[in-house]
Coordinates of C-alpha atoms and ligand atoms in Angstrom, one line a residue:
M11 CA 0.1 0.1 0.2
K12 CA 2.7 2.4 0.6
N13 CA 4.3 2.1 -2.7
I14 CA 0.8 2.7 -3.9
L15 CA 1.5 5.6 -2.1
L16 CA 4.4 7.1 -3.8
A17 CA 4.1 5.6 -7.1
A18 CA 1.0 7.9 -7.1
A19 CA 2.8 10.6 -5.3
C20 CA 6.0 10.3 -7.6
L21 CA 3.3 10.6 -10.9
L22 CA 1.2 12.9 -10.0
S23 CA 4.6 15.4 -8.4
L24 CA 5.4 15.9 -12.3
H25 CA 2.4 18.0 -12.3
C26 CA 2.6 18.9 -9.2
A27 CA 0.3 22.9 -10.3
Q28 CA -1.5 21.7 -11.4
S29 CA -2.3 18.2 -9.6
S30 CA -5.5 18.0 -7.5
A31 CA -6.9 15.5 -5.8
Q32 CA -10.0 15.5 -8.1
Q33 CA -7.5 14.1 -11.2
A34 CA -5.8 11.9 -8.4
P35 CA -7.0 8.0 -9.7
A36 CA -10.4 6.7 -8.5
D37 CA -9.5 3.9 -6.6
I38 CA -6.8 5.6 -3.9
T39 CA -7.8 6.2 0.4
D40 CA -8.6 9.2 1.5
E41 CA -4.8 9.1 3.5
Q42 CA -3.1 8.5 0.3
R43 CA -5.1 11.7 -1.6
S44 CA -4.3 14.1 0.6
A45 CA 0.0 12.5 0.6
L46 CA -1.2 13.9 -3.4
K47 CA -1.7 17.9 -1.6
S48 CA 1.8 18.3 -0.3
K49 CA 3.1 17.8 -3.2
S50 CA 2.2 21.5 -4.3
D51 CA 2.7 24.9 -1.7
A52 CA 2.3 28.3 -1.5
G53 CA 4.8 29.7 -3.9
N54 CA 5.9 33.5 -2.5
L55 CA 2.9 33.6 -0.3
A56 CA 4.2 36.5 2.2
P57 CA 7.7 36.2 2.1
E58 CA 9.0 38.8 4.8
L59 CA 8.3 35.5 6.7
L60 CA 10.8 33.8 5.6
L61 CA 13.7 33.2 7.6
S62 CA 17.7 34.2 7.3
A63 CA 19.9 32.3 5.9
E64 CA 22.1 33.1 8.8
D65 CA 18.4 31.5 11.0
M66 CA 18.9 28.9 8.9
R67 CA 22.3 27.7 9.2
W68 CA 22.2 26.0 12.4
W69 CA 19.0 23.9 11.1
R70 CA 21.4 22.7 8.0
D71 CA 24.4 22.2 9.8
A72 CA 22.0 19.9 11.9
K73 CA 21.0 17.5 8.9
L74 CA 19.7 14.3 10.7
G75 CA 16.2 14.7 13.3
I76 CA 14.2 12.3 15.2
F77 CA 10.9 12.2 13.8
I78 CA 7.7 10.7 16.9
H79 CA 4.0 9.9 16.3
W80 CA 3.4 9.2 19.1
G81 CA -0.9 9.6 20.2
L82 CA -4.2 7.3 21.0
Y83 CA -3.9 5.8 17.9
A84 CA -1.1 3.5 20.0
I85 CA -3.5 2.0 21.5
P86 CA -5.4 0.4 18.4
A87 CA -1.5 0.4 16.5
K88 CA -3.6 0.2 12.9
G89 CA -1.2 3.9 12.0
E90 CA -2.3 7.8 13.2
W91 CA -4.7 6.8 10.1
H92 CA -7.4 4.6 11.4
M93 CA -9.5 7.1 13.2
S94 CA -10.6 8.2 9.5
N95 CA -9.0 4.8 7.2
D96 CA -12.1 2.6 9.3
K97 CA -14.2 4.9 9.5
V98 CA -14.6 5.3 13.6
D99 CA -17.1 8.2 15.2
P100 CA -15.6 11.0 17.0
G101 CA -17.4 9.9 19.8
E102 CA -16.6 6.1 19.9
Y103 CA -13.1 7.0 19.4
A104 CA -12.3 10.0 22.0
K105 CA -13.2 7.1 24.9
L106 CA -8.9 6.2 23.3
A107 CA -8.3 9.1 26.0
A108 CA -9.8 7.4 29.1
R109 CA -6.9 4.0 28.2
F110 CA -4.7 6.3 27.9
K111 CA -1.8 5.3 30.7
P112 CA 1.2 5.1 28.9
R113 CA 3.2 3.1 31.7
H114 CA 6.7 3.0 30.5
F115 CA 6.6 7.1 29.1
D116 CA 10.2 8.1 29.9
A117 CA 10.7 11.2 27.2
N118 CA 14.7 11.0 28.7
S119 CA 14.7 7.2 27.2
W120 CA 13.5 8.8 23.5
A121 CA 16.0 11.9 23.7
T122 CA 19.4 9.7 24.7
L123 CA 18.3 6.9 22.2
A124 CA 17.7 10.1 19.5
K125 CA 21.1 10.8 20.7
D126 CA 22.6 8.5 20.0
A127 CA 21.4 7.9 16.6
G128 CA 23.3 10.8 16.6
A129 CA 20.3 13.3 15.7
R130 CA 20.9 16.6 16.8
Y131 CA 16.8 18.1 16.2
M132 CA 13.7 16.0 17.5
V133 CA 10.0 16.4 16.2
M134 CA 6.9 15.0 17.9
T135 CA 3.0 14.8 17.1
A136 CA 1.8 17.1 19.3
R137 CA -1.8 17.4 17.7
H138 CA -2.6 15.1 14.2
H139 CA -5.4 15.1 12.4
D140 CA -6.9 12.2 14.7
G141 CA -8.4 15.8 17.0
F142 CA -6.6 14.6 20.5
A143 CA -3.9 17.5 22.1
M144 CA -0.8 15.5 23.7
F145 CA -0.1 19.3 25.7
D146 CA -2.1 20.5 28.1
S147 CA -4.7 23.0 25.8
K148 CA -6.8 25.1 27.1
S149 CA -7.9 25.5 23.9
S150 CA -9.0 21.9 22.8
Y151 CA -11.9 21.6 21.7
R152 CA -14.4 19.3 24.0
N153 CA -10.8 19.0 26.3
F154 CA -9.3 16.6 23.8
D155 CA -5.9 16.8 25.5
S156 CA -3.5 14.7 27.2
V157 CA -4.6 16.7 30.5
H158 CA -8.1 15.5 30.6
S159 CA -6.8 11.1 29.6
A160 CA -6.4 9.0 32.3
A161 CA -2.6 9.7 32.3
H162 CA -3.4 13.7 33.3
K163 CA 0.1 14.5 32.3
D164 CA 0.8 17.2 29.1
F165 CA 3.1 15.0 27.2
I166 CA 4.8 17.5 25.1
A167 CA 6.4 19.8 28.1
D168 CA 8.2 16.6 29.4
Y169 CA 9.4 16.2 25.7
V170 CA 10.5 19.4 25.2
A171 CA 12.4 18.9 28.3
A172 CA 14.1 15.9 27.5
V173 CA 15.0 17.0 23.9
R174 CA 17.0 20.0 25.9
R175 CA 18.8 18.0 28.7
Q176 CA 20.0 16.1 25.2
G177 CA 21.4 19.9 23.4
M178 CA 19.0 18.9 21.0
R179 CA 17.0 21.5 19.1
V180 CA 13.1 21.2 18.7
G181 CA 10.5 20.8 17.0
I182 CA 7.1 20.4 17.0
Y183 CA 4.4 19.6 14.6
Y184 CA 1.0 20.1 14.1
S185 CA -1.9 19.4 12.6
P186 CA -4.6 22.3 11.8
M187 CA -6.8 20.3 10.3
D188 CA -9.0 17.7 12.9
W189 CA -11.8 15.6 11.4
R190 CA -13.7 15.5 14.6
F191 CA -15.0 18.9 12.4
P192 CA -17.8 18.4 10.2
G193 CA -17.0 21.5 9.1
Y194 CA -13.2 20.2 8.3
F195 CA -15.5 17.7 5.7
D196 CA -17.2 20.3 4.2
P197 CA -16.1 24.5 4.9
K198 CA -18.4 26.1 2.9
G199 CA -22.1 25.0 3.8
L200 CA -21.1 24.4 7.4
P201 CA -18.8 27.5 8.1
E202 CA -19.6 27.8 12.0
N203 CA -17.9 24.8 12.5
A204 CA -15.5 25.1 10.7
A205 CA -14.5 28.6 12.7
L206 CA -14.7 26.6 15.7
M207 CA -11.6 24.0 14.1
K208 CA -9.8 27.0 12.6
A209 CA -9.3 29.1 16.7
Q210 CA -9.1 25.9 18.0
G211 CA -6.1 25.6 15.5
Y212 CA -5.2 29.6 15.7
G213 CA -4.9 29.5 19.7
Q214 CA -3.1 25.8 19.9
V215 CA -0.4 27.5 17.7
R216 CA -0.6 29.6 20.2
E217 CA -0.1 27.6 22.8
L218 CA 2.8 25.8 21.9
M219 CA 4.7 28.6 20.4
S220 CA 4.0 30.4 24.2
N221 CA 4.5 27.5 26.9
Y222 CA 7.8 25.3 26.2
G223 CA 10.8 28.3 25.9
K224 CA 12.2 28.4 22.4
I225 CA 10.9 26.5 19.5
D226 CA 12.8 25.4 16.7
I227 CA 10.9 24.4 14.4
L228 CA 7.2 24.1 14.2
W229 CA 6.2 21.3 11.8
Y230 CA 2.7 22.4 10.4
D231 CA 1.0 18.9 8.8
G232 CA -2.5 18.6 6.8
G233 CA -3.2 22.6 6.0
W234 CA -5.8 21.5 3.5
L235 CA -10.4 20.5 3.8
A236 CA -11.8 17.4 3.1
H237 CA -9.1 16.1 2.3
R238 CA -9.0 18.3 -1.5
G239 CA -6.9 20.4 -3.2
T240 CA -4.2 21.4 -2.0
D241 CA -2.6 22.9 0.7
A242 CA -2.4 26.4 -0.7
D243 CA -6.1 25.5 -1.9
A244 CA -7.0 25.8 1.2
A245 CA -5.3 28.7 2.2
W246 CA -8.6 31.0 1.7
F247 CA -9.3 29.5 4.7
W248 CA -6.9 28.8 7.5
R249 CA -4.8 32.3 5.6
P250 CA -1.4 30.5 7.3
E251 CA 0.1 34.4 6.2
I252 CA -1.4 35.3 9.5
L253 CA -1.3 32.2 11.8
N254 CA 2.6 32.1 10.6
A255 CA 3.1 36.4 11.6
E256 CA 1.6 35.6 14.9
V257 CA 4.3 32.4 14.8
R258 CA 7.2 34.9 13.8
K259 CA 6.0 37.5 16.6
L260 CA 5.6 33.8 19.5
Q261 CA 9.4 32.4 18.5
P262 CA 10.7 35.0 15.9
K263 CA 13.7 31.7 14.8
V264 CA 11.8 29.1 14.8
A265 CA 11.8 27.2 11.1
I266 CA 8.5 26.9 9.4
N267 CA 7.8 24.1 7.0
P268 CA 5.6 24.1 4.1
R269 CA 3.1 22.1 5.1
S270 CA 0.4 25.0 6.7
G271 CA -0.3 26.7 2.7
W272 CA 2.5 28.9 3.6
Q273 CA 6.5 28.6 1.2
G274 CA 8.1 27.8 4.8
D275 CA 11.6 27.7 5.7
F276 CA 12.7 24.8 4.3
A277 CA 11.3 22.6 1.5
T278 CA 10.0 18.5 2.4
E279 CA 9.8 15.6 0.4
E280 CA 7.5 12.4 1.9
G281 CA 8.3 8.7 1.9
D282 CA 10.9 6.5 1.6
Q283 CA 11.7 6.0 -2.0
P284 CA 14.6 6.5 -3.0
I285 CA 16.7 10.1 -3.5
A286 CA 17.8 11.2 -7.6
G287 CA 18.8 13.8 -8.8
P288 CA 21.1 17.1 -9.2
I289 CA 21.8 19.4 -5.9
R290 CA 18.6 20.5 -5.0
Q291 CA 18.4 24.8 -4.1
K292 CA 16.4 25.4 -1.4
P293 CA 17.0 24.1 2.0
W294 CA 15.1 20.1 2.2
E295 CA 14.6 18.1 4.8
K296 CA 13.4 13.9 3.4
T297 CA 10.5 12.4 6.5
F298 CA 10.2 9.3 6.6
S299 CA 9.6 5.6 9.2
I300 CA 11.5 3.2 10.4
G301 CA 8.1 1.3 11.9
A302 CA 5.4 0.1 9.3
G303 CA 3.5 3.3 10.0
W304 CA 4.2 6.3 10.8
G305 CA 2.1 6.1 14.4
Y306 CA 2.8 3.1 15.8
V307 CA 2.0 -0.6 14.7
P308 CA 3.1 -3.5 14.9
G309 CA 6.2 -5.0 12.2
D310 CA 9.6 -5.3 11.2
A311 CA 11.7 -2.1 11.6
M312 CA 13.4 -0.6 7.9
K313 CA 17.2 -2.1 8.5
P314 CA 19.4 0.5 9.1
E315 CA 22.0 0.4 5.8
K316 CA 18.0 1.9 4.5
V317 CA 18.5 4.4 7.1
I318 CA 21.1 5.3 6.4
R319 CA 21.7 5.3 2.7
L320 CA 18.4 8.2 2.9
V321 CA 20.7 10.2 5.0
V322 CA 23.4 10.3 2.8
D323 CA 22.0 10.5 -0.5
A324 CA 19.7 14.0 1.4
V325 CA 23.0 15.1 2.6
V326 CA 24.8 15.4 -0.8
R327 CA 21.7 17.6 -2.3
N328 CA 21.5 19.6 0.2
G329 CA 19.0 17.8 2.2
N330 CA 17.9 17.0 6.4
A331 CA 16.4 14.0 6.9
L332 CA 13.9 14.0 9.6
V333 CA 13.4 9.8 10.1
N334 CA 10.7 8.9 12.6
M335 CA 10.1 5.7 15.4
S336 CA 6.6 4.9 16.5
P337 CA 6.2 4.5 20.3
D338 CA 3.5 2.5 21.4
A339 CA 1.0 2.5 24.0
D340 CA 2.7 2.3 27.0
G341 CA 5.7 4.5 25.5
D342 CA 7.8 2.0 24.8
I343 CA 9.8 2.3 21.7
P344 CA 10.1 -1.3 19.7
Q345 CA 13.2 -2.7 19.8
T346 CA 13.5 -3.6 16.3
Q347 CA 13.1 0.8 15.8
V348 CA 16.2 0.9 18.5
Q349 CA 18.6 -1.7 17.3
T350 CA 18.1 0.1 13.8
L351 CA 18.5 3.9 14.8
Q352 CA 21.4 2.5 16.6
A353 CA 22.8 0.8 14.6
V354 CA 22.4 3.9 12.6
G355 CA 24.1 6.0 15.6
A356 CA 27.3 3.7 15.1
W357 CA 27.9 4.4 11.4
M358 CA 27.4 8.4 12.0
R359 CA 30.2 7.9 15.0
V360 CA 32.4 6.6 12.0
N361 CA 31.7 8.8 9.0
G362 CA 29.5 12.2 10.6
E363 CA 33.4 14.4 9.9
G364 CA 31.0 13.8 6.2
I365 CA 27.5 14.9 7.0
Y366 CA 27.3 17.3 9.4
A367 CA 27.9 21.5 9.3
T368 CA 28.8 19.7 5.2
R369 CA 27.6 21.1 2.2
P370 CA 26.7 20.1 -0.8
G371 CA 29.6 19.5 -3.7
P372 CA 31.8 20.3 -5.6
F373 CA 30.2 18.0 -7.6
Q374 CA 27.4 16.8 -8.3
P375 CA 26.2 13.8 -7.1
V376 CA 25.8 10.0 -9.5
D377 CA 22.3 8.2 -8.2
G378 CA 23.7 5.5 -7.3
V379 CA 27.8 5.8 -7.8
Y380 CA 28.6 9.1 -6.0
G381 CA 27.4 12.3 -4.1
A382 CA 29.9 15.1 -2.4
T383 CA 29.7 16.7 0.5
T384 CA 32.5 19.4 1.9
R385 CA 33.4 22.1 4.5
G386 CA 36.4 24.1 4.5
K387 CA 39.8 22.3 2.7
N388 CA 38.2 19.1 3.6
I389 CA 35.8 17.6 0.3
Y390 CA 34.0 14.0 1.9
V391 CA 33.5 11.4 -1.2
H392 CA 30.6 9.7 -0.4
V393 CA 31.2 6.1 -2.3
L394 CA 27.5 4.6 -2.8
S395 CA 28.7 1.5 -5.8
W396 CA 32.0 0.8 -7.2
P397 CA 31.6 0.8 -10.6
A398 CA 35.1 -1.0 -11.4
D399 CA 38.0 -1.2 -9.0
S400 CA 37.9 2.4 -9.4
L401 CA 35.9 5.3 -8.8
K402 CA 36.9 8.2 -11.8
L403 CA 35.4 11.8 -10.4
P404 CA 35.5 15.1 -12.5
A405 CA 38.9 17.3 -12.2
L406 CA 39.4 20.4 -9.2
P407 CA 41.3 23.4 -9.4
G408 CA 42.7 22.6 -6.1
K409 CA 45.5 19.9 -5.5
I410 CA 44.4 17.1 -3.3
V411 CA 47.3 16.6 -0.8
S412 CA 46.3 13.7 1.0
A413 CA 43.5 10.7 1.1
R414 CA 41.7 8.8 3.6
T415 CA 38.0 7.0 4.4
L416 CA 36.7 8.0 7.2
A417 CA 36.9 4.5 9.2
G418 CA 41.2 5.2 8.9
A419 CA 41.4 3.2 4.9
P420 CA 44.0 4.4 3.2
V421 CA 43.2 5.8 -0.5
R422 CA 44.8 5.4 -3.4
F423 CA 44.9 8.6 -5.7
S424 CA 45.5 10.4 -8.4
Q425 CA 44.6 13.5 -10.5
S426 CA 45.6 15.5 -13.8
G427 CA 44.0 18.7 -15.9
D428 CA 40.9 15.0 -17.4
G429 CA 39.7 14.2 -13.4
I430 CA 40.5 12.7 -10.0
V431 CA 40.8 8.6 -9.4
V432 CA 40.5 7.2 -6.1
S433 CA 40.9 3.3 -5.3
V434 CA 40.6 1.9 -1.8
D435 CA 40.9 -2.4 -1.6
A436 CA 37.5 -4.0 -1.4
A437 CA 38.3 -5.0 2.3
A438 CA 38.1 -2.2 3.4
R439 CA 35.1 -0.3 1.4
D440 CA 31.9 0.0 3.4
P441 CA 28.5 -1.8 2.6
V442 CA 26.6 0.9 2.5
D443 CA 28.7 4.1 1.5
T444 CA 32.5 5.0 2.2
V445 CA 33.5 8.3 2.9
I446 CA 36.2 9.5 1.5
K447 CA 37.8 12.5 2.5
L448 CA 40.4 14.2 -0.1
E449 CA 42.2 17.0 2.4
T450 CA 43.1 20.2 -0.5
A451 CA 45.5 23.1 -0.5
S452 CA 43.2 25.8 -1.2
D453 CA 38.8 25.8 -0.1
P454 CA 36.9 23.7 -2.9
A455 CA 33.7 26.0 -3.1
A456 CA 30.4 24.5 -2.1
A457 CA 28.1 24.3 -5.2
L458 CA 25.5 26.3 -2.4
Ligands
LIG515 C1 0.9 13.1 6.4 C2 -0.1 12.3 7.7 O1 -1.3 12.2 7.0 C3 0.6 11.0 8.1 O2 -0.7 10.9 9.3 C4 2.4 11.8 8.8 O3 2.0 12.6 9.7 C5 3.4 12.4 7.9 C6 4.1 12.7 8.0 O4 2.9 13.6 6.8 O5 1.1 12.2 5.2 C7 1.2 13.1 4.0 C8 2.0 14.2 4.0 C9 2.9 14.3 2.4 C10 2.6 13.2 1.8 C11 2.7 11.9 2.0 C12 1.7 11.8 3.2 N1 3.5 13.7 0.6 O6 3.4 15.0 0.1 O7 3.8 12.5 0.2

């Protein structure tokens, strides 16, 4: 099912300006339909709200974040779209709150795991499309928040404190749309009910941006209406330029994603399909889940090799990776996910020098073969596969003075006006990415 979604998303992204749900194949689910919509953004709306390059530097340096999808949907364990997919009546769904009492919730263990995986920031669902707030929310329609659940707890408060304690940046995910409101499905026919949903959205964003200290990332999701049109198409209703102007007053430096219908400080790409093509101009973020769903669904975790490959393929193209893990109803991260993230962390400890605080270039990536990052006089060539015993790279003006892999193995190299040829003993190659550090006599200058 994930594959159908991805195939459909890729197909429609080619025509994203014109694409809309009406043109989507008729036999896809609402979840797939909604995914297609985010492919468009709101163009040039409110450019004055954009952060400066200087204010986005930490984000571009950070490269790896850990995402958490956690809410009432962890109890039925059918994913965060359960309420919509299985047509659960909102009144029935609300009963889950009385059962929400995670016995092992410990935000510190989550933040420690993320830190050990090599993450520099985290993003957690403060409220998903089901409407249940994981924080103390006075603006919540009908007190549908975690303080009024069996847990009687503000989970976002604990999460923010734990992430800060690990020295990471703090991100908050928030979905303006809420399936509990009939006005969401028919905003023109039920304008008063839709207005209640909008007021809740503005109120909750204000709470999240006011009550938890400095917030570094605001990760919107679902500035849509009625499972139809694009985020931008729904901007007449949500008025994201007004909402985000308020956000900027409360959190002047928060990095905002594009899914409120406003263009955003960075672009997003969703799903675990391979990343290809040249270096992208606007800073962007690949996001995918290592679990069977975004929210907890029993099943195997993604293999660490695949996670590393997606991280590297994003970074050599000017991107970050936001990797989702899914705590279960007790607040435990499934062991298979823990193992994957720890293996990613072990790789990052050896190879992070060629990832963190780098910029893409000076070579354009060659899909499936290599990509490059640079910082100061160093170039890091990420070799993903060896077409032959050696690899040929484009010519460089600066002279290479030394070469070795980040794992410490020797690298043979030759340099001429024609290009550079490097080779590493087969036994010293990394199965996912052999990172070769080339030290040059002069700054090679990043591509961006
Ligand atoms: C959205 C949510 O609907 C989903 O539940 C999850 O939270 C995910 C992170 O975000 O789903 C999307 C949104 C956008 C795309 C795909 C799924 N997209 O742009 O391809």
